Amino acid sequence: MKALVVDDSAVMRKIVIAALSQAGVTEVGEAANGQEGVNAALQGGYSVITLDWNMPTMSGIDALRAIRAGGVRTPVIMVTTEAEKDRVIEALKAGASNYVVKPFKPEVIAAKVRDALAKATP
Amino acid sequence: MKVEYVNPFVNSVKDLFSTMLKCDVKRGDLSLKREPGRPNEMLALIGLSGGDVQVRGTVALSLPVQTAVAMSNRLLGTQATEASEAVADSVAEMLNIMAGGAKAKLPHADRNPIQLSLPTVLRDHGSGFSVQHPRDTAWLEIPFTSDLGPFSLRVTLEFNCAQK
């Protein structure tokens, strides 16, 4: 199973990747800003995408909208410090499948990935 | 600064330590300072602005290099012995998490979220640096001790700033 991890922090990408391995992810693509994330997502091949919010070049919420506008239906899990209720609602309305607030325990990421994949399976 | 504005930062630090750093942390006595950081320490800065409380200000994380290395090693499962790009990135991300967690708990946060800037980390490569803020800036220092070493948050915030 292949995941795309989008976060401007290389450290956070490593932490998320380690957590994803608990959910059975065996291959990972990485992107360091929203635009790179959109470019990679539109190329396809991912079972799940994790997406930070505050990034240079393009924010995660704008990247999410661009990914959905491009017709990509891959589950997207926001992984972000933005914890306010309005932010969560905004992300879900923009097409996020789930939402994880930093700081998180690795098992939370794994559980949300498994849940998103179960819901996405036809 | 009111206690309702201090506790979100303290609780946010405790959340980070319990979930991702997996060790205890204790708050020390609060005090007012004129500088964002302590001499010879690594310094990270992040800005806050906007929201219903119309806040404007900066949160600084000041920590000895040994504490930064220890925290980075705990986050990443590494055994580094000196500061590096990965350690600086760890410090930036930890400040991002501390400030992000705090801003969500400030009064009226849910109505109109406060914006966070991207974090900046300053490292002294031997030639030294100084950070200057507008004169009369007062920083509230929140010192902490932990199993990974001491560190401090310094916060300077203004509320009800008119939008320009």
PDB file of C-alpha atoms in Angstrom:
ATOM      1  CA  MET A   1       0.000   0.000   0.000  1.00  0.00           C
ATOM      2  CA  LYS A   2       1.425   3.373  -1.004  1.00  0.00           C
ATOM      3  CA  ALA A   3       0.931   6.637   0.908  1.00  0.00           C
ATOM      4  CA  LEU A   4       1.776  10.263   0.123  1.00  0.00           C
ATOM      5  CA  VAL A   5       2.990  12.333   3.091  1.00  0.00           C
ATOM      6  CA  VAL A   6       2.826  16.112   2.641  1.00  0.00           C
ATOM      7  CA  ASP A   7       4.480  18.286   5.316  1.00  0.00           C
ATOM      8  CA  ASP A   8       7.119  21.027   5.129  1.00  0.00           C
ATOM      9  CA  SER A   9       8.926  19.500   8.140  1.00  0.00           C
ATOM     10  CA  ALA A  10      11.200  16.585   7.213  1.00  0.00           C
ATOM     11  CA  VAL A  11      11.080  15.536  10.869  1.00  0.00           C
ATOM     12  CA  MET A  12       7.278  15.386  10.880  1.00  0.00           C
ATOM     13  CA  ARG A  13       7.276  13.441   7.616  1.00  0.00           C
ATOM     14  CA  LYS A  14       9.554  10.829   9.259  1.00  0.00           C
ATOM     15  CA  ILE A  15       7.243  10.607  12.282  1.00  0.00           C
ATOM     16  CA  VAL A  16       4.127  10.210  10.118  1.00  0.00           C
ATOM     17  CA  ILE A  17       5.836   7.610   7.921  1.00  0.00           C
ATOM     18  CA  ALA A  18       6.787   5.573  10.997  1.00  0.00           C
ATOM     19  CA  ALA A  19       3.154   5.746  12.171  1.00  0.00           C
ATOM     20  CA  LEU A  20       1.849   4.737   8.722  1.00  0.00           C
ATOM     21  CA  SER A  21       3.899   1.554   8.820  1.00  0.00           C
ATOM     22  CA  GLN A  22       1.637   0.431  11.687  1.00  0.00           C
ATOM     23  CA  ALA A  23      -1.292   0.617   9.247  1.00  0.00           C
ATOM     24  CA  GLY A  24       0.398  -1.602   6.675  1.00  0.00           C
ATOM     25  CA  VAL A  25       1.811   1.133   4.433  1.00  0.00           C
ATOM     26  CA  THR A  26       4.850  -0.315   2.663  1.00  0.00           C
ATOM     27  CA  GLU A  27       5.773   2.437   0.212  1.00  0.00           C
ATOM     28  CA  VAL A  28       5.776   6.194   0.733  1.00  0.00           C
ATOM     29  CA  GLY A  29       6.034   9.306  -1.430  1.00  0.00           C
ATOM     30  CA  GLU A  30       6.897  12.642   0.183  1.00  0.00           C
ATOM     31  CA  ALA A  31       6.154  16.271  -0.621  1.00  0.00           C
ATOM     32  CA  ALA A  32       7.480  19.340   1.227  1.00  0.00           C
ATOM     33  CA  ASN A  33       4.762  21.843   0.350  1.00  0.00           C
ATOM     34  CA  GLY A  34       1.206  21.995  -0.907  1.00  0.00           C
ATOM     35  CA  GLN A  35       2.099  22.453  -4.579  1.00  0.00           C
ATOM     36  CA  GLU A  36       4.420  19.433  -4.578  1.00  0.00           C
ATOM     37  CA  GLY A  37       1.667  17.519  -2.812  1.00  0.00           C
ATOM     38  CA  VAL A  38      -0.890  18.433  -5.486  1.00  0.00           C
ATOM     39  CA  ASN A  39       1.531  17.482  -8.289  1.00  0.00           C
ATOM     40  CA  ALA A  40       2.206  14.081  -6.705  1.00  0.00           C
ATOM     41  CA  ALA A  41      -1.449  13.393  -5.881  1.00  0.00           C
ATOM     42  CA  LEU A  42      -2.580  14.176  -9.423  1.00  0.00           C
ATOM     43  CA  GLN A  43      -0.101  11.624 -10.752  1.00  0.00           C
ATOM     44  CA  GLY A  44      -2.025   9.009  -8.789  1.00  0.00           C
ATOM     45  CA  GLY A  45      -1.001   5.645  -7.381  1.00  0.00           C
ATOM     46  CA  TYR A  46      -1.592   6.442  -3.705  1.00  0.00           C
ATOM     47  CA  SER A  47      -3.984   4.626  -1.390  1.00  0.00           C
ATOM     48  CA  VAL A  48      -3.957   7.427   1.195  1.00  0.00           C
ATOM     49  CA  ILE A  49      -2.593  10.982   1.556  1.00  0.00           C
ATOM     50  CA  THR A  50      -1.646  12.782   4.783  1.00  0.00           C
ATOM     51  CA  LEU A  51      -1.608  16.562   4.544  1.00  0.00           C
ATOM     52  CA  ASP A  52      -0.275  19.300   6.818  1.00  0.00           C
ATOM     53  CA  TRP A  53      -2.059  22.684   6.848  1.00  0.00           C
ATOM     54  CA  ASN A  54       0.549  25.431   7.334  1.00  0.00           C
ATOM     55  CA  MET A  55       3.137  25.093   4.571  1.00  0.00           C
ATOM     56  CA  PRO A  56       5.035  27.481   2.290  1.00  0.00           C
ATOM     57  CA  THR A  57       4.129  27.911  -1.392  1.00  0.00           C
ATOM     58  CA  MET A  58       0.640  26.440  -0.961  1.00  0.00           C
ATOM     59  CA  SER A  59      -1.241  25.658   2.256  1.00  0.00           C
ATOM     60  CA  GLY A  60      -2.665  22.247   2.941  1.00  0.00           C
ATOM     61  CA  ILE A  61      -6.276  23.433   2.712  1.00  0.00           C
ATOM     62  CA  ASP A  62      -5.612  24.953  -0.730  1.00  0.00           C
ATOM     63  CA  ALA A  63      -3.777  21.784  -1.760  1.00  0.00           C
ATOM     64  CA  LEU A  64      -6.749  19.694  -0.631  1.00  0.00           C
ATOM     65  CA  ARG A  65      -9.134  21.785  -2.733  1.00  0.00           C
ATOM     66  CA  ALA A  66      -6.817  21.481  -5.754  1.00  0.00           C
ATOM     67  CA  ILE A  67      -6.534  17.707  -5.301  1.00  0.00           C
ATOM     68  CA  ARG A  68     -10.316  17.306  -5.200  1.00  0.00           C
ATOM     69  CA  ALA A  69     -10.775  19.718  -8.123  1.00  0.00           C
ATOM     70  CA  GLY A  70      -8.390  17.486 -10.069  1.00  0.00           C
ATOM     71  CA  GLY A  71     -10.783  14.572  -9.605  1.00  0.00           C
ATOM     72  CA  VAL A  72      -8.618  12.637  -7.122  1.00  0.00           C
ATOM     73  CA  ARG A  73     -10.799  10.730  -4.644  1.00  0.00           C
ATOM     74  CA  THR A  74      -7.955   9.186  -2.592  1.00  0.00           C
ATOM     75  CA  PRO A  75      -8.638   9.455   1.154  1.00  0.00           C
ATOM     76  CA  VAL A  76      -6.892  12.548   2.598  1.00  0.00           C
ATOM     77  CA  ILE A  77      -6.150  12.811   6.307  1.00  0.00           C
ATOM     78  CA  MET A  78      -5.206  16.259   7.585  1.00  0.00           C
ATOM     79  CA  VAL A  79      -2.319  16.058  10.098  1.00  0.00           C
ATOM     80  CA  THR A  80      -1.971  19.537  11.538  1.00  0.00           C
ATOM     81  CA  THR A  81      -1.640  21.848  14.545  1.00  0.00           C
ATOM     82  CA  GLU A  82      -4.847  23.625  13.465  1.00  0.00           C
ATOM     83  CA  ALA A  83      -7.207  22.321  16.155  1.00  0.00           C
ATOM     84  CA  GLU A  84     -10.087  24.812  16.110  1.00  0.00           C
ATOM     85  CA  LYS A  85     -13.559  23.481  15.315  1.00  0.00           C
ATOM     86  CA  ASP A  86     -13.906  25.884  12.364  1.00  0.00           C
ATOM     87  CA  ARG A  87     -10.723  24.488  10.826  1.00  0.00           C
ATOM     88  CA  VAL A  88     -11.926  20.903  11.133  1.00  0.00           C
ATOM     89  CA  ILE A  89     -15.248  21.800   9.527  1.00  0.00           C
ATOM     90  CA  GLU A  90     -13.480  23.705   6.747  1.00  0.00           C
ATOM     91  CA  ALA A  91     -11.254  20.717   5.970  1.00  0.00           C
ATOM     92  CA  LEU A  92     -14.109  18.217   5.984  1.00  0.00           C
ATOM     93  CA  LYS A  93     -16.153  20.483   3.684  1.00  0.00           C
ATOM     94  CA  ALA A  94     -13.131  20.727   1.356  1.00  0.00           C
ATOM     95  CA  GLY A  95     -13.032  16.936   1.112  1.00  0.00           C
ATOM     96  CA  ALA A  96     -10.785  15.680   3.915  1.00  0.00           C
ATOM     97  CA  SER A  97     -11.613  12.133   4.984  1.00  0.00           C
ATOM     98  CA  ASN A  98     -10.362  12.558   8.535  1.00  0.00           C
ATOM     99  CA  TYR A  99      -8.397  14.886  10.791  1.00  0.00           C
ATOM    100  CA  VAL A 100      -5.495  14.366  13.226  1.00  0.00           C
ATOM    101  CA  VAL A 101      -4.295  17.174  15.498  1.00  0.00           C
ATOM    102  CA  LYS A 102      -0.601  17.385  16.421  1.00  0.00           C
ATOM    103  CA  PRO A 103       0.700  16.203  18.841  1.00  0.00           C
ATOM    104  CA  PHE A 104      -0.501  12.668  18.218  1.00  0.00           C
ATOM    105  CA  LYS A 105       0.306   9.124  19.221  1.00  0.00           C
ATOM    106  CA  PRO A 106       1.365   6.968  16.245  1.00  0.00           C
ATOM    107  CA  GLU A 107      -1.514   4.548  16.797  1.00  0.00           C
ATOM    108  CA  VAL A 108      -3.986   7.394  16.157  1.00  0.00           C
ATOM    109  CA  ILE A 109      -2.620   7.913  12.640  1.00  0.00           C
ATOM    110  CA  ALA A 110      -2.683   4.170  12.005  1.00  0.00           C
ATOM    111  CA  ALA A 111      -6.295   3.865  13.193  1.00  0.00           C
ATOM    112  CA  LYS A 112      -7.493   6.790  11.076  1.00  0.00           C
ATOM    113  CA  VAL A 113      -5.737   5.424   7.987  1.00  0.00           C
ATOM    114  CA  ARG A 114      -7.346   1.997   8.474  1.00  0.00           C
ATOM    115  CA  ASP A 115     -10.728   3.669   8.970  1.00  0.00           C
ATOM    116  CA  ALA A 116     -10.346   5.871   5.867  1.00  0.00           C
ATOM    117  CA  LEU A 117      -9.313   2.899   3.722  1.00  0.00           C
ATOM    118  CA  ALA A 118     -12.211   0.776   4.991  1.00  0.00           C
ATOM    119  CA  LYS A 119     -14.679   3.516   4.058  1.00  0.00           C
ATOM    120  CA  ALA A 120     -13.040   4.047   0.655  1.00  0.00           C
ATOM    121  CA  THR A 121     -13.149   0.369  -0.337  1.00  0.00           C
ATOM    122  CA  PRO A 122     -16.101  -0.214  -2.695  1.00  0.00           C
TER     123      PRO A 122
ATOM    124  CA  MET B   1      -0.738  38.657  30.843  1.00  0.00           C
ATOM    125  CA  LYS B   2      -3.855  36.990  32.239  1.00  0.00           C
ATOM    126  CA  VAL B   3      -3.647  33.429  33.541  1.00  0.00           C
ATOM    127  CA  GLU B   4      -6.257  32.384  30.953  1.00  0.00           C
ATOM    128  CA  TYR B   5      -3.665  33.264  28.309  1.00  0.00           C
ATOM    129  CA  VAL B   6      -0.762  31.475  30.078  1.00  0.00           C
ATOM    130  CA  ASN B   7      -2.364  28.121  30.830  1.00  0.00           C
ATOM    131  CA  PRO B   8      -2.950  27.219  27.154  1.00  0.00           C
ATOM    132  CA  PHE B   9       0.813  27.373  26.575  1.00  0.00           C
ATOM    133  CA  VAL B  10       1.604  25.292  29.652  1.00  0.00           C
ATOM    134  CA  ASN B  11      -1.012  22.674  28.740  1.00  0.00           C
ATOM    135  CA  SER B  12       0.160  22.557  25.143  1.00  0.00           C
ATOM    136  CA  VAL B  13       3.727  21.812  26.268  1.00  0.00           C
ATOM    137  CA  LYS B  14       2.445  19.052  28.560  1.00  0.00           C
ATOM    138  CA  ASP B  15       0.421  17.530  25.688  1.00  0.00           C
ATOM    139  CA  LEU B  16       3.496  17.427  23.451  1.00  0.00           C
ATOM    140  CA  PHE B  17       5.596  15.809  26.148  1.00  0.00           C
ATOM    141  CA  SER B  18       3.041  13.179  27.079  1.00  0.00           C
ATOM    142  CA  THR B  19       2.131  12.124  23.527  1.00  0.00           C
ATOM    143  CA  MET B  20       5.266  12.468  21.399  1.00  0.00           C
ATOM    144  CA  LEU B  21       8.201  12.904  23.777  1.00  0.00           C
ATOM    145  CA  LYS B  22       6.922  10.459  26.369  1.00  0.00           C
ATOM    146  CA  CYS B  23       8.472  12.069  29.422  1.00  0.00           C
ATOM    147  CA  ASP B  24       7.560  14.342  32.298  1.00  0.00           C
ATOM    148  CA  VAL B  25       7.789  18.092  32.185  1.00  0.00           C
ATOM    149  CA  LYS B  26       7.400  20.629  34.986  1.00  0.00           C
ATOM    150  CA  ARG B  27       6.703  24.334  34.811  1.00  0.00           C
ATOM    151  CA  GLY B  28       8.864  26.729  36.822  1.00  0.00           C
ATOM    152  CA  ASP B  29       8.107  30.213  38.112  1.00  0.00           C
ATOM    153  CA  LEU B  30       6.951  32.827  35.632  1.00  0.00           C
ATOM    154  CA  SER B  31       8.906  36.060  35.128  1.00  0.00           C
ATOM    155  CA  LEU B  32       9.167  38.987  32.742  1.00  0.00           C
ATOM    156  CA  LYS B  33      12.168  39.332  30.421  1.00  0.00           C
ATOM    157  CA  ARG B  34      13.400  41.871  27.864  1.00  0.00           C
ATOM    158  CA  GLU B  35      14.830  39.343  25.364  1.00  0.00           C
ATOM    159  CA  PRO B  36      13.228  36.434  23.502  1.00  0.00           C
ATOM    160  CA  GLY B  37      15.976  33.944  24.357  1.00  0.00           C
ATOM    161  CA  ARG B  38      18.780  33.072  26.730  1.00  0.00           C
ATOM    162  CA  PRO B  39      22.472  33.512  25.795  1.00  0.00           C
ATOM    163  CA  ASN B  40      24.185  30.604  24.030  1.00  0.00           C
ATOM    164  CA  GLU B  41      20.943  28.743  23.480  1.00  0.00           C
ATOM    165  CA  MET B  42      19.151  27.670  20.311  1.00  0.00           C
ATOM    166  CA  LEU B  43      16.184  29.950  19.630  1.00  0.00           C
ATOM    167  CA  ALA B  44      13.011  29.333  17.615  1.00  0.00           C
ATOM    168  CA  LEU B  45      10.362  31.958  16.884  1.00  0.00           C
ATOM    169  CA  ILE B  46       6.800  31.758  15.608  1.00  0.00           C
ATOM    170  CA  GLY B  47       4.262  34.527  15.077  1.00  0.00           C
ATOM    171  CA  LEU B  48       0.590  34.624  15.999  1.00  0.00           C
ATOM    172  CA  SER B  49      -1.926  37.053  14.565  1.00  0.00           C
ATOM    173  CA  GLY B  50      -5.610  37.664  14.079  1.00  0.00           C
ATOM    174  CA  GLY B  51      -8.544  35.734  15.455  1.00  0.00           C
ATOM    175  CA  ASP B  52     -11.527  37.065  17.331  1.00  0.00           C
ATOM    176  CA  VAL B  53      -9.208  38.273  20.103  1.00  0.00           C
ATOM    177  CA  GLN B  54      -7.215  40.222  17.455  1.00  0.00           C
ATOM    178  CA  VAL B  55      -3.924  38.989  18.838  1.00  0.00           C
ATOM    179  CA  ARG B  56      -0.486  39.999  17.573  1.00  0.00           C
ATOM    180  CA  GLY B  57       2.740  38.601  18.943  1.00  0.00           C
ATOM    181  CA  THR B  58       5.505  36.052  19.020  1.00  0.00           C
ATOM    182  CA  VAL B  59       6.227  32.842  20.871  1.00  0.00           C
ATOM    183  CA  ALA B  60       9.893  31.947  21.394  1.00  0.00           C
ATOM    184  CA  LEU B  61      11.363  28.585  22.379  1.00  0.00           C
ATOM    185  CA  SER B  62      14.807  28.893  23.929  1.00  0.00           C
ATOM    186  CA  LEU B  63      16.780  25.777  24.805  1.00  0.00           C
ATOM    187  CA  PRO B  64      20.359  24.579  25.334  1.00  0.00           C
ATOM    188  CA  VAL B  65      21.732  22.673  22.371  1.00  0.00           C
ATOM    189  CA  GLN B  66      21.937  19.497  24.502  1.00  0.00           C
ATOM    190  CA  THR B  67      18.210  19.722  25.256  1.00  0.00           C
ATOM    191  CA  ALA B  68      17.436  20.286  21.561  1.00  0.00           C
ATOM    192  CA  VAL B  69      19.518  17.242  20.584  1.00  0.00           C
ATOM    193  CA  ALA B  70      17.891  15.088  23.288  1.00  0.00           C
ATOM    194  CA  MET B  71      14.379  16.114  22.217  1.00  0.00           C
ATOM    195  CA  SER B  72      15.153  15.493  18.558  1.00  0.00           C
ATOM    196  CA  ASN B  73      16.578  12.064  19.378  1.00  0.00           C
ATOM    197  CA  ARG B  74      13.424  11.210  21.341  1.00  0.00           C
ATOM    198  CA  LEU B  75      11.162  12.338  18.484  1.00  0.00           C
ATOM    199  CA  LEU B  76      13.084  10.524  15.775  1.00  0.00           C
ATOM    200  CA  GLY B  77      14.568   7.554  17.630  1.00  0.00           C
ATOM    201  CA  THR B  78      18.076   8.699  16.676  1.00  0.00           C
ATOM    202  CA  GLN B  79      21.304   9.006  18.659  1.00  0.00           C
ATOM    203  CA  ALA B  80      22.734  12.286  17.430  1.00  0.00           C
ATOM    204  CA  THR B  81      25.322  13.979  19.628  1.00  0.00           C
ATOM    205  CA  GLU B  82      25.355  17.476  18.135  1.00  0.00           C
ATOM    206  CA  ALA B  83      23.099  20.045  16.494  1.00  0.00           C
ATOM    207  CA  SER B  84      22.198  19.453  12.862  1.00  0.00           C
ATOM    208  CA  GLU B  85      19.550  20.362  10.316  1.00  0.00           C
ATOM    209  CA  ALA B  86      17.376  17.550  11.699  1.00  0.00           C
ATOM    210  CA  VAL B  87      17.702  18.933  15.237  1.00  0.00           C
ATOM    211  CA  ALA B  88      16.792  22.441  14.032  1.00  0.00           C
ATOM    212  CA  ASP B  89      13.810  21.017  12.147  1.00  0.00           C
ATOM    213  CA  SER B  90      12.730  19.149  15.309  1.00  0.00           C
ATOM    214  CA  VAL B  91      12.918  22.368  17.344  1.00  0.00           C
ATOM    215  CA  ALA B  92      10.873  24.229  14.715  1.00  0.00           C
ATOM    216  CA  GLU B  93       8.219  21.535  14.638  1.00  0.00           C
ATOM    217  CA  MET B  94       8.004  21.322  18.434  1.00  0.00           C
ATOM    218  CA  LEU B  95       7.463  25.087  18.657  1.00  0.00           C
ATOM    219  CA  ASN B  96       4.860  24.812  15.883  1.00  0.00           C
ATOM    220  CA  ILE B  97       3.028  22.166  17.931  1.00  0.00           C
ATOM    221  CA  MET B  98       3.321  24.095  21.226  1.00  0.00           C
ATOM    222  CA  ALA B  99       2.048  27.347  19.682  1.00  0.00           C
ATOM    223  CA  GLY B 100      -0.634  25.602  17.629  1.00  0.00           C
ATOM    224  CA  GLY B 101      -1.987  23.753  20.632  1.00  0.00           C
ATOM    225  CA  ALA B 102      -2.006  26.935  22.706  1.00  0.00           C
ATOM    226  CA  LYS B 103      -3.738  29.148  20.156  1.00  0.00           C
ATOM    227  CA  ALA B 104      -6.629  26.692  19.901  1.00  0.00           C
ATOM    228  CA  LYS B 105      -7.187  27.025  23.660  1.00  0.00           C
ATOM    229  CA  LEU B 106      -7.044  30.828  23.880  1.00  0.00           C
ATOM    230  CA  PRO B 107     -10.381  32.489  24.672  1.00  0.00           C
ATOM    231  CA  HIS B 108     -12.840  32.583  21.744  1.00  0.00           C
ATOM    232  CA  ALA B 109     -10.406  30.637  19.587  1.00  0.00           C
ATOM    233  CA  ASP B 110     -13.059  28.556  17.882  1.00  0.00           C
ATOM    234  CA  ARG B 111     -14.990  31.509  16.495  1.00  0.00           C
ATOM    235  CA  ASN B 112     -12.210  32.794  14.256  1.00  0.00           C
ATOM    236  CA  PRO B 113      -8.903  30.864  14.349  1.00  0.00           C
ATOM    237  CA  ILE B 114      -5.672  32.707  15.042  1.00  0.00           C
ATOM    238  CA  GLN B 115      -3.085  32.475  12.245  1.00  0.00           C
ATOM    239  CA  LEU B 116       0.345  30.943  12.855  1.00  0.00           C
ATOM    240  CA  SER B 117       3.427  31.950  10.917  1.00  0.00           C
ATOM    241  CA  LEU B 118       5.975  29.359   9.797  1.00  0.00           C
ATOM    242  CA  PRO B 119       8.586  28.811  12.534  1.00  0.00           C
ATOM    243  CA  THR B 120      12.119  30.191  12.305  1.00  0.00           C
ATOM    244  CA  VAL B 121      15.126  28.654  14.064  1.00  0.00           C
ATOM    245  CA  LEU B 122      18.295  30.595  14.843  1.00  0.00           C
ATOM    246  CA  ARG B 123      21.513  28.632  15.301  1.00  0.00           C
ATOM    247  CA  ASP B 124      24.808  30.168  16.366  1.00  0.00           C
ATOM    248  CA  HIS B 125      27.553  28.889  14.057  1.00  0.00           C
ATOM    249  CA  GLY B 126      30.283  30.641  16.048  1.00  0.00           C
ATOM    250  CA  SER B 127      29.953  34.202  14.823  1.00  0.00           C
ATOM    251  CA  GLY B 128      27.037  34.864  17.190  1.00  0.00           C
ATOM    252  CA  PHE B 129      23.760  36.629  16.544  1.00  0.00           C
ATOM    253  CA  SER B 130      21.451  38.979  18.341  1.00  0.00           C
ATOM    254  CA  VAL B 131      17.709  39.253  18.036  1.00  0.00           C
ATOM    255  CA  GLN B 132      16.170  42.672  18.447  1.00  0.00           C
ATOM    256  CA  HIS B 133      12.539  43.362  19.096  1.00  0.00           C
ATOM    257  CA  PRO B 134      10.830  46.728  19.392  1.00  0.00           C
ATOM    258  CA  ARG B 135      11.954  48.614  22.462  1.00  0.00           C
ATOM    259  CA  ASP B 136       9.819  48.032  25.556  1.00  0.00           C
ATOM    260  CA  THR B 137       8.749  44.564  24.412  1.00  0.00           C
ATOM    261  CA  ALA B 138       8.098  42.471  27.502  1.00  0.00           C
ATOM    262  CA  TRP B 139       8.373  38.691  27.241  1.00  0.00           C
ATOM    263  CA  LEU B 140       6.614  36.461  29.727  1.00  0.00           C
ATOM    264  CA  GLU B 141       9.006  33.613  30.444  1.00  0.00           C
ATOM    265  CA  ILE B 142       7.573  30.179  31.227  1.00  0.00           C
ATOM    266  CA  PRO B 143      10.550  27.970  32.209  1.00  0.00           C
ATOM    267  CA  PHE B 144      10.311  24.183  32.155  1.00  0.00           C
ATOM    268  CA  THR B 145      12.415  21.269  33.368  1.00  0.00           C
ATOM    269  CA  SER B 146      12.158  17.812  31.880  1.00  0.00           C
ATOM    270  CA  ASP B 147      13.958  14.497  31.660  1.00  0.00           C
ATOM    271  CA  LEU B 148      15.360  15.718  28.325  1.00  0.00           C
ATOM    272  CA  GLY B 149      16.714  18.961  29.783  1.00  0.00           C
ATOM    273  CA  PRO B 150      15.538  22.484  30.594  1.00  0.00           C
ATOM    274  CA  PHE B 151      13.942  24.906  28.145  1.00  0.00           C
ATOM    275  CA  SER B 152      11.730  27.972  28.224  1.00  0.00           C
ATOM    276  CA  LEU B 153       8.882  29.478  26.312  1.00  0.00           C
ATOM    277  CA  ARG B 154       8.805  33.263  26.092  1.00  0.00           C
ATOM    278  CA  VAL B 155       5.612  34.870  24.934  1.00  0.00           C
ATOM    279  CA  THR B 156       4.845  38.423  23.926  1.00  0.00           C
ATOM    280  CA  LEU B 157       1.243  38.962  22.897  1.00  0.00           C
ATOM    281  CA  GLU B 158      -0.993  41.987  22.404  1.00  0.00           C
ATOM    282  CA  PHE B 159      -4.751  41.549  22.269  1.00  0.00           C
ATOM    283  CA  ASN B 160      -7.473  43.575  20.609  1.00  0.00           C
ATOM    284  CA  CYS B 161      -5.050  45.020  18.055  1.00  0.00           C
ATOM    285  CA  ALA B 162      -6.897  46.938  15.330  1.00  0.00           C
ATOM    286  CA  GLN B 163      -6.621  45.305  11.906  1.00  0.00           C
ATOM    287  CA  LYS B 164      -4.717  47.555   9.477  1.00  0.00           C
TER     288      LYS B 164
END
